[in-house]
Amino acid sequence: MPLTFGDQLKLFALSVDVVDIDRFNRINRLIDEYCRETLGIESTKLHLASEVDNQPALKQYGMGALDIEHVRTIKTSNGNYNSLTSLAYGKRKPLWIVSANGKQNLKKCSSGFSDLWSGLKTLPDYKTNGSIDEKELRTSIIIPICHKNDMLGVMNFETSDYIEITDEAKSELSKITETLGILIHLFRSADAQKTSTTAALDNLQQLLSRPLPKLTKPKIFLASSADAEADVISAVCNVLDESTYTEKLDLIYWKDMNQPGNINQQLLEAIASCRYGICYFSQKVADNDYIDNINVVFEAGMFHGRVDEITPEPASWIPIREKQSPELPFDFAQERILWVERNKNGTLKTKPFVNTFRKKLDILIRNN
C-alpha cells in the first residue's frame, strides 16, 4: 500500500527536533490544503487546551495567534458539555457528527445529531464561533489530540457534504491528529534543539503535487451492451447489492446514468473516477451466438490501459464473456475472464457464475 499524507506527515514529525511558530503554521496550512483538495473537507479547525477564569477551556488556534473571541469553557455552569468539541475533549472520544434524520444542515437541524464513530448518545447543540456563516454543514468530525496521555486539544474537520464514515477515513484523520500531538509537543517544548526542517517540509509539499488515495468508498463501473443478457446483469448487480460489497464499493452502472448532457463525456468521466471495472462484453445476435459489443470493448480498453491514480499498475477489472463468443479482439489475459456458462435451454447456470464472480470480486478488492 502507498503511504498516505498522514503517514508522510508522521514520518516528518518523527524526523525533526523543533517546530517553531512559522513552521507550525505552515504545517497547518498543508493539512488544510490536503483536506480541502483531496478529502473534500472544507474547514479544518485546531482547538488547543486553555483556561478561562481558572476553568478548563478550548481556544481556537488562528495561524500564529490565539483569537480570544473563540475561547469556550469545556463545561457550562450546570456541568454540561458546552459544545461538541468540548464533549470530544472531555470524553477523549472521536466524534463523526451527522444529522439524526437524513442529510440535514447541522446548523439548522431540528432532529438532533448522530455520532457515527464512538456512538455517544447525549450530544450538545452545534455551536458556531460567533461569526455569521450561511454555509451549510452536514458532516463534523472531531478528534481529540493527545501526546503521551496528555490532552492537548481537538481537531475539527467540517464539510457541507454528507460523508459516510469509513475505516480508511478514520485511520487517515487519526494519523493526522496523532501527528499534530507530536508537533504541538515540539512546538511547546522549550528544550528542543533548533534544527533545520525546511528540506523535510519541501518534501511534504511535493507529495501534495502527486495523486493521493481517496478516503471515500471506491467506485466500480459496470459496462455492458444495451441488449445485454438480463440474467447476467441481474446476477452481477445482486452480488454487488449484498451488504458485504455495498460497505466497500459504490456501483456505477451506465444504464443508471441519467444526467442531462453528453452521455459519451459522462461515461469517460465515470470510468476515470472508478478504481474497478466489470465489463460484460457479450451481445446476443442469434440463438446461442454472441458478439463482443464494440462500446464495451472500448471501455474495457480504457480500464486495461489506464494507469491507476495510486499505483503504476493497470486499473483492476473483471472481464465477463459468454462461452459462445468469437476470439477476443485484443490481448486480455484468458485466465482472468469470467466465462458465462448456460444450461441446454439457454438459462444461466446461476450458482457457479455467482460463486466465481464473488471469488474474483474478493480477489480484486483484496489485492487493491
PDB file of N, CA and C in Angstrom, residues 137-217:
ATOM      1  N   LEU A 137     -23.673  22.920   6.632  1.00  0.00           N
ATOM      2  CA  LEU A 137     -22.744  21.965   7.235  1.00  0.00           C
ATOM      3  C   LEU A 137     -23.485  20.656   7.454  1.00  0.00           C
ATOM      4  N   ARG A 138     -22.935  19.554   6.876  1.00  0.00           N
ATOM      5  CA  ARG A 138     -23.604  18.262   7.017  1.00  0.00           C
ATOM      6  C   ARG A 138     -22.743  17.209   7.700  1.00  0.00           C
ATOM      7  N   THR A 139     -21.446  17.447   7.816  1.00  0.00           N
ATOM      8  CA  THR A 139     -20.572  16.487   8.498  1.00  0.00           C
ATOM      9  C   THR A 139     -19.553  17.253   9.335  1.00  0.00           C
ATOM     10  N   SER A 140     -19.451  16.892  10.611  1.00  0.00           N
ATOM     11  CA  SER A 140     -18.463  17.485  11.502  1.00  0.00           C
ATOM     12  C   SER A 140     -17.719  16.351  12.208  1.00  0.00           C
ATOM     13  N   ILE A 141     -16.407  16.284  12.000  1.00  0.00           N
ATOM     14  CA  ILE A 141     -15.576  15.223  12.575  1.00  0.00           C
ATOM     15  C   ILE A 141     -14.644  15.870  13.590  1.00  0.00           C
ATOM     16  N   ILE A 142     -14.683  15.379  14.814  1.00  0.00           N
ATOM     17  CA  ILE A 142     -13.902  15.983  15.901  1.00  0.00           C
ATOM     18  C   ILE A 142     -13.060  14.888  16.555  1.00  0.00           C
ATOM     19  N   ILE A 143     -11.741  15.100  16.601  1.00  0.00           N
ATOM     20  CA  ILE A 143     -10.832  14.075  17.119  1.00  0.00           C
ATOM     21  C   ILE A 143      -9.937  14.686  18.197  1.00  0.00           C
ATOM     22  N   PRO A 144      -9.891  14.075  19.391  1.00  0.00           N
ATOM     23  CA  PRO A 144      -9.008  14.583  20.448  1.00  0.00           C
ATOM     24  C   PRO A 144      -7.536  14.476  20.039  1.00  0.00           C
ATOM     25  N   ILE A 145      -6.738  15.436  20.502  1.00  0.00           N
ATOM     26  CA  ILE A 145      -5.297  15.440  20.248  1.00  0.00           C
ATOM     27  C   ILE A 145      -4.586  15.111  21.556  1.00  0.00           C
ATOM     28  N   CYS A 146      -3.859  13.999  21.556  1.00  0.00           N
ATOM     29  CA  CYS A 146      -3.140  13.555  22.752  1.00  0.00           C
ATOM     30  C   CYS A 146      -1.663  13.363  22.430  1.00  0.00           C
ATOM     31  N   HIS A 147      -0.830  13.510  23.441  1.00  0.00           N
ATOM     32  CA  HIS A 147       0.581  13.147  23.320  1.00  0.00           C
ATOM     33  C   HIS A 147       1.041  12.607  24.662  1.00  0.00           C
ATOM     34  N   LYS A 148       1.396  11.317  24.660  1.00  0.00           N
ATOM     35  CA  LYS A 148       1.818  10.643  25.890  1.00  0.00           C
ATOM     36  C   LYS A 148       0.783  10.835  27.002  1.00  0.00           C
ATOM     37  N   ASN A 149      -0.486  10.613  26.656  1.00  0.00           N
ATOM     38  CA  ASN A 149      -1.616  10.686  27.578  1.00  0.00           C
ATOM     39  C   ASN A 149      -1.938  12.110  28.037  1.00  0.00           C
ATOM     40  N   ASP A 150      -1.289  13.100  27.453  1.00  0.00           N
ATOM     41  CA  ASP A 150      -1.548  14.497  27.789  1.00  0.00           C
ATOM     42  C   ASP A 150      -2.535  15.059  26.771  1.00  0.00           C
ATOM     43  N   MET A 151      -3.716  15.511  27.216  1.00  0.00           N
ATOM     44  CA  MET A 151      -4.717  16.068  26.312  1.00  0.00           C
ATOM     45  C   MET A 151      -4.320  17.489  25.912  1.00  0.00           C
ATOM     46  N   LEU A 152      -4.120  17.680  24.611  1.00  0.00           N
ATOM     47  CA  LEU A 152      -3.637  18.963  24.107  1.00  0.00           C
ATOM     48  C   LEU A 152      -4.732  19.785  23.436  1.00  0.00           C
ATOM     49  N   GLY A 153      -5.806  19.145  22.989  1.00  0.00           N
ATOM     50  CA  GLY A 153      -6.867  19.865  22.299  1.00  0.00           C
ATOM     51  C   GLY A 153      -7.667  18.922  21.415  1.00  0.00           C
ATOM     52  N   VAL A 154      -8.314  19.486  20.399  1.00  0.00           N
ATOM     53  CA  VAL A 154      -9.062  18.682  19.434  1.00  0.00           C
ATOM     54  C   VAL A 154      -8.870  19.284  18.045  1.00  0.00           C
ATOM     55  N   MET A 155      -9.043  18.416  17.029  1.00  0.00           N
ATOM     56  CA  MET A 155      -9.046  18.862  15.634  1.00  0.00           C
ATOM     57  C   MET A 155     -10.445  18.657  15.091  1.00  0.00           C
ATOM     58  N   ASN A 156     -10.990  19.691  14.423  1.00  0.00           N
ATOM     59  CA  ASN A 156     -12.352  19.655  13.909  1.00  0.00           C
ATOM     60  C   ASN A 156     -12.325  19.780  12.375  1.00  0.00           C
ATOM     61  N   PHE A 157     -12.826  18.739  11.710  1.00  0.00           N
ATOM     62  CA  PHE A 157     -12.914  18.713  10.245  1.00  0.00           C
ATOM     63  C   PHE A 157     -14.386  18.848   9.855  1.00  0.00           C
ATOM     64  N   GLU A 158     -14.715  19.822   8.996  1.00  0.00           N
ATOM     65  CA  GLU A 158     -16.115  20.052   8.650  1.00  0.00           C
ATOM     66  C   GLU A 158     -16.297  20.254   7.154  1.00  0.00           C
ATOM     67  N   THR A 159     -17.495  19.841   6.654  1.00  0.00           N
ATOM     68  CA  THR A 159     -17.798  19.991   5.237  1.00  0.00           C
ATOM     69  C   THR A 159     -19.303  20.109   5.043  1.00  0.00           C
ATOM     70  N   SER A 160     -19.688  20.769   3.965  1.00  0.00           N
ATOM     71  CA  SER A 160     -21.108  20.883   3.622  1.00  0.00           C
ATOM     72  C   SER A 160     -21.646  19.600   3.012  1.00  0.00           C
ATOM     73  N   ASP A 161     -20.745  18.676   2.639  1.00  0.00           N
ATOM     74  CA  ASP A 161     -21.169  17.386   2.088  1.00  0.00           C
ATOM     75  C   ASP A 161     -21.455  16.391   3.209  1.00  0.00           C
ATOM     76  N   TYR A 162     -22.380  15.482   2.951  1.00  0.00           N
ATOM     77  CA  TYR A 162     -22.599  14.363   3.866  1.00  0.00           C
ATOM     78  C   TYR A 162     -21.577  13.283   3.524  1.00  0.00           C
ATOM     79  N   ILE A 163     -20.674  12.974   4.444  1.00  0.00           N
ATOM     80  CA  ILE A 163     -19.612  11.997   4.206  1.00  0.00           C
ATOM     81  C   ILE A 163     -19.872  10.750   5.048  1.00  0.00           C
ATOM     82  N   GLU A 164     -19.977   9.603   4.381  1.00  0.00           N
ATOM     83  CA  GLU A 164     -20.137   8.346   5.111  1.00  0.00           C
ATOM     84  C   GLU A 164     -18.841   7.980   5.818  1.00  0.00           C
ATOM     85  N   ILE A 165     -18.964   7.444   7.010  1.00  0.00           N
ATOM     86  CA  ILE A 165     -17.787   7.050   7.778  1.00  0.00           C
ATOM     87  C   ILE A 165     -17.188   5.775   7.173  1.00  0.00           C
ATOM     88  N   THR A 166     -15.856   5.737   7.035  1.00  0.00           N
ATOM     89  CA  THR A 166     -15.144   4.555   6.534  1.00  0.00           C
ATOM     90  C   THR A 166     -13.926   4.311   7.406  1.00  0.00           C
ATOM     91  N   ASP A 167     -13.449   3.072   7.407  1.00  0.00           N
ATOM     92  CA  ASP A 167     -12.242   2.749   8.163  1.00  0.00           C
ATOM     93  C   ASP A 167     -11.044   3.535   7.640  1.00  0.00           C
ATOM     94  N   GLU A 168     -10.984   3.718   6.302  1.00  0.00           N
ATOM     95  CA  GLU A 168      -9.865   4.465   5.716  1.00  0.00           C
ATOM     96  C   GLU A 168      -9.863   5.909   6.196  1.00  0.00           C
ATOM     97  N   ALA A 169     -11.045   6.523   6.237  1.00  0.00           N
ATOM     98  CA  ALA A 169     -11.141   7.915   6.676  1.00  0.00           C
ATOM     99  C   ALA A 169     -10.756   8.044   8.152  1.00  0.00           C
ATOM    100  N   LYS A 170     -11.273   7.132   8.980  1.00  0.00           N
ATOM    101  CA  LYS A 170     -10.939   7.182  10.413  1.00  0.00           C
ATOM    102  C   LYS A 170      -9.433   7.032  10.615  1.00  0.00           C
ATOM    103  N   SER A 171      -8.823   6.093   9.893  1.00  0.00           N
ATOM    104  CA  SER A 171      -7.388   5.860  10.031  1.00  0.00           C
ATOM    105  C   SER A 171      -6.576   7.074   9.626  1.00  0.00           C
ATOM    106  N   GLU A 172      -6.911   7.654   8.471  1.00  0.00           N
ATOM    107  CA  GLU A 172      -6.133   8.786   7.965  1.00  0.00           C
ATOM    108  C   GLU A 172      -6.268  10.010   8.862  1.00  0.00           C
ATOM    109  N   LEU A 173      -7.485  10.359   9.249  1.00  0.00           N
ATOM    110  CA  LEU A 173      -7.684  11.528  10.095  1.00  0.00           C
ATOM    111  C   LEU A 173      -7.088  11.311  11.486  1.00  0.00           C
ATOM    112  N   SER A 174      -7.110  10.087  11.979  1.00  0.00           N
ATOM    113  CA  SER A 174      -6.477   9.784  13.272  1.00  0.00           C
ATOM    114  C   SER A 174      -4.958   9.957  13.189  1.00  0.00           C
ATOM    115  N   LYS A 175      -4.364   9.542  12.056  1.00  0.00           N
ATOM    116  CA  LYS A 175      -2.918   9.731  11.874  1.00  0.00           C
ATOM    117  C   LYS A 175      -2.556  11.214  11.888  1.00  0.00           C
ATOM    118  N   ILE A 176      -3.350  12.012  11.177  1.00  0.00           N
ATOM    119  CA  ILE A 176      -3.082  13.455  11.137  1.00  0.00           C
ATOM    120  C   ILE A 176      -3.180  14.052  12.532  1.00  0.00           C
ATOM    121  N   THR A 177      -4.211  13.671  13.286  1.00  0.00           N
ATOM    122  CA  THR A 177      -4.413  14.231  14.624  1.00  0.00           C
ATOM    123  C   THR A 177      -3.345  13.741  15.599  1.00  0.00           C
ATOM    124  N   GLU A 178      -2.982  12.465  15.506  1.00  0.00           N
ATOM    125  CA  GLU A 178      -1.914  11.927  16.361  1.00  0.00           C
ATOM    126  C   GLU A 178      -0.599  12.669  16.111  1.00  0.00           C
ATOM    127  N   THR A 179      -0.328  12.938  14.829  1.00  0.00           N
ATOM    128  CA  THR A 179       0.906  13.645  14.481  1.00  0.00           C
ATOM    129  C   THR A 179       0.866  15.083  14.980  1.00  0.00           C
ATOM    130  N   LEU A 180      -0.313  15.708  14.937  1.00  0.00           N
ATOM    131  CA  LEU A 180      -0.427  17.066  15.481  1.00  0.00           C
ATOM    132  C   LEU A 180      -0.045  17.091  16.963  1.00  0.00           C
ATOM    133  N   GLY A 181      -0.377  16.015  17.686  1.00  0.00           N
ATOM    134  CA  GLY A 181       0.033  15.938  19.086  1.00  0.00           C
ATOM    135  C   GLY A 181       1.545  16.002  19.234  1.00  0.00           C
ATOM    136  N   ILE A 182       2.260  15.270  18.355  1.00  0.00           N
ATOM    137  CA  ILE A 182       3.726  15.301  18.382  1.00  0.00           C
ATOM    138  C   ILE A 182       4.230  16.699  18.046  1.00  0.00           C
ATOM    139  N   LEU A 183       3.638  17.311  17.021  1.00  0.00           N
ATOM    140  CA  LEU A 183       4.091  18.633  16.567  1.00  0.00           C
ATOM    141  C   LEU A 183       3.804  19.717  17.601  1.00  0.00           C
ATOM    142  N   ILE A 184       2.638  19.628  18.260  1.00  0.00           N
ATOM    143  CA  ILE A 184       2.324  20.609  19.311  1.00  0.00           C
ATOM    144  C   ILE A 184       3.305  20.466  20.458  1.00  0.00           C
ATOM    145  N   HIS A 185       3.647  19.218  20.801  1.00  0.00           N
ATOM    146  CA  HIS A 185       4.637  18.990  21.855  1.00  0.00           C
ATOM    147  C   HIS A 185       5.983  19.618  21.485  1.00  0.00           C
ATOM    148  N   LEU A 186       6.403  19.429  20.239  1.00  0.00           N
ATOM    149  CA  LEU A 186       7.661  20.032  19.788  1.00  0.00           C
ATOM    150  C   LEU A 186       7.563  21.554  19.769  1.00  0.00           C
ATOM    151  N   PHE A 187       6.400  22.046  19.329  1.00  0.00           N
ATOM    152  CA  PHE A 187       6.178  23.485  19.259  1.00  0.00           C
ATOM    153  C   PHE A 187       6.291  24.121  20.644  1.00  0.00           C
ATOM    154  N   ARG A 188       5.795  23.422  21.656  1.00  0.00           N
ATOM    155  CA  ARG A 188       5.773  23.979  23.012  1.00  0.00           C
ATOM    156  C   ARG A 188       7.045  23.668  23.800  1.00  0.00           C
ATOM    157  N   SER A 189       7.840  22.769  23.320  1.00  0.00           N
ATOM    158  CA  SER A 189       8.988  22.338  24.112  1.00  0.00           C
ATOM    159  C   SER A 189      10.094  23.386  24.068  1.00  0.00           C
ATOM    160  N   ALA A 190      10.442  23.895  25.256  1.00  0.00           N
ATOM    161  CA  ALA A 190      11.489  24.928  25.344  1.00  0.00           C
ATOM    162  C   ALA A 190      12.874  24.330  25.213  1.00  0.00           C
ATOM    163  N   ASP A 191      13.004  23.009  25.457  1.00  0.00           N
ATOM    164  CA  ASP A 191      14.316  22.380  25.461  1.00  0.00           C
ATOM    165  C   ASP A 191      14.681  21.745  24.112  1.00  0.00           C
ATOM    166  N   ALA A 192      13.744  21.836  23.151  1.00  0.00           N
ATOM    167  CA  ALA A 192      14.013  21.178  21.868  1.00  0.00           C
ATOM    168  C   ALA A 192      15.153  21.881  21.147  1.00  0.00           C
ATOM    169  N   GLN A 193      16.051  21.106  20.605  1.00  0.00           N
ATOM    170  CA  GLN A 193      17.188  21.663  19.861  1.00  0.00           C
ATOM    171  C   GLN A 193      16.714  22.182  18.513  1.00  0.00           C
ATOM    172  N   LYS A 194      17.145  23.421  18.178  1.00  0.00           N
ATOM    173  CA  LYS A 194      16.723  24.018  16.908  1.00  0.00           C
ATOM    174  C   LYS A 194      17.508  23.415  15.748  1.00  0.00           C
ATOM    175  N   THR A 195      16.798  22.828  14.842  1.00  0.00           N
ATOM    176  CA  THR A 195      17.420  22.276  13.635  1.00  0.00           C
ATOM    177  C   THR A 195      16.624  22.699  12.410  1.00  0.00           C
ATOM    178  N   SER A 196      17.220  22.570  11.284  1.00  0.00           N
ATOM    179  CA  SER A 196      16.553  22.965  10.041  1.00  0.00           C
ATOM    180  C   SER A 196      15.527  21.913   9.630  1.00  0.00           C
ATOM    181  N   THR A 197      14.295  22.359   9.323  1.00  0.00           N
ATOM    182  CA  THR A 197      13.238  21.451   8.861  1.00  0.00           C
ATOM    183  C   THR A 197      12.730  21.831   7.460  1.00  0.00           C
ATOM    184  N   THR A 198      13.358  22.806   6.855  1.00  0.00           N
ATOM    185  CA  THR A 198      12.864  23.295   5.567  1.00  0.00           C
ATOM    186  C   THR A 198      12.856  22.198   4.501  1.00  0.00           C
ATOM    187  N   ALA A 199      13.951  21.421   4.426  1.00  0.00           N
ATOM    188  CA  ALA A 199      14.034  20.384   3.389  1.00  0.00           C
ATOM    189  C   ALA A 199      12.927  19.340   3.562  1.00  0.00           C
ATOM    190  N   ALA A 200      12.669  18.937   4.825  1.00  0.00           N
ATOM    191  CA  ALA A 200      11.633  17.938   5.072  1.00  0.00           C
ATOM    192  C   ALA A 200      10.253  18.476   4.698  1.00  0.00           C
ATOM    193  N   LEU A 201      10.006  19.778   4.986  1.00  0.00           N
ATOM    194  CA  LEU A 201       8.725  20.379   4.626  1.00  0.00           C
ATOM    195  C   LEU A 201       8.549  20.470   3.113  1.00  0.00           C
ATOM    196  N   ASP A 202       9.653  20.777   2.407  1.00  0.00           N
ATOM    197  CA  ASP A 202       9.581  20.819   0.948  1.00  0.00           C
ATOM    198  C   ASP A 202       9.206  19.462   0.370  1.00  0.00           C
ATOM    199  N   ASN A 203       9.735  18.383   0.959  1.00  0.00           N
ATOM    200  CA  ASN A 203       9.379  17.039   0.506  1.00  0.00           C
ATOM    201  C   ASN A 203       7.901  16.755   0.735  1.00  0.00           C
ATOM    202  N   LEU A 204       7.387  17.243   1.878  1.00  0.00           N
ATOM    203  CA  LEU A 204       5.969  17.066   2.166  1.00  0.00           C
ATOM    204  C   LEU A 204       5.116  17.855   1.175  1.00  0.00           C
ATOM    205  N   GLN A 205       5.574  19.054   0.821  1.00  0.00           N
ATOM    206  CA  GLN A 205       4.864  19.870  -0.157  1.00  0.00           C
ATOM    207  C   GLN A 205       4.823  19.179  -1.519  1.00  0.00           C
ATOM    208  N   GLN A 206       5.949  18.558  -1.896  1.00  0.00           N
ATOM    209  CA  GLN A 206       5.996  17.860  -3.182  1.00  0.00           C
ATOM    210  C   GLN A 206       5.034  16.680  -3.213  1.00  0.00           C
ATOM    211  N   LEU A 207       4.810  16.046  -2.056  1.00  0.00           N
ATOM    212  CA  LEU A 207       3.880  14.916  -2.001  1.00  0.00           C
ATOM    213  C   LEU A 207       2.487  15.344  -2.432  1.00  0.00           C
ATOM    214  N   LEU A 208       2.100  16.576  -2.080  1.00  0.00           N
ATOM    215  CA  LEU A 208       0.770  17.048  -2.419  1.00  0.00           C
ATOM    216  C   LEU A 208       0.587  17.262  -3.914  1.00  0.00           C
ATOM    217  N   SER A 209       1.683  17.358  -4.663  1.00  0.00           N
ATOM    218  CA  SER A 209       1.587  17.549  -6.111  1.00  0.00           C
ATOM    219  C   SER A 209       1.302  16.244  -6.836  1.00  0.00           C
ATOM    220  N   ARG A 210       1.375  15.121  -6.114  1.00  0.00           N
ATOM    221  CA  ARG A 210       1.094  13.821  -6.718  1.00  0.00           C
ATOM    222  C   ARG A 210      -0.274  13.338  -6.259  1.00  0.00           C
ATOM    223  N   PRO A 211      -0.947  12.484  -7.050  1.00  0.00           N
ATOM    224  CA  PRO A 211      -2.250  11.958  -6.643  1.00  0.00           C
ATOM    225  C   PRO A 211      -2.134  11.176  -5.337  1.00  0.00           C
ATOM    226  N   LEU A 212      -3.122  11.357  -4.477  1.00  0.00           N
ATOM    227  CA  LEU A 212      -3.136  10.684  -3.177  1.00  0.00           C
ATOM    228  C   LEU A 212      -4.402   9.846  -3.048  1.00  0.00           C
ATOM    229  N   PRO A 213      -4.371   8.814  -2.175  1.00  0.00           N
ATOM    230  CA  PRO A 213      -5.539   7.949  -2.029  1.00  0.00           C
ATOM    231  C   PRO A 213      -6.762   8.703  -1.536  1.00  0.00           C
ATOM    232  N   LYS A 214      -7.921   8.408  -2.116  1.00  0.00           N
ATOM    233  CA  LYS A 214      -9.175   8.951  -1.626  1.00  0.00           C
ATOM    234  C   LYS A 214      -9.663   8.099  -0.458  1.00  0.00           C
ATOM    235  N   LEU A 215     -10.429   8.756   0.416  1.00  0.00           N
ATOM    236  CA  LEU A 215     -10.891   8.033   1.596  1.00  0.00           C
ATOM    237  C   LEU A 215     -12.342   7.565   1.461  1.00  0.00           C
ATOM    238  N   THR A 216     -13.015   8.025   0.420  1.00  0.00           N
ATOM    239  CA  THR A 216     -14.367   7.549   0.200  1.00  0.00           C
ATOM    240  C   THR A 216     -14.335   6.131  -0.364  1.00  0.00           C
ATOM    241  N   LYS A 217     -15.509   5.476  -0.361  1.00  0.00           N
ATOM    242  CA  LYS A 217     -15.578   4.118  -0.910  1.00  0.00           C
ATOM    243  C   LYS A 217     -15.190   4.136  -2.381  1.00  0.00           C
TER     244      LYS A 217
END
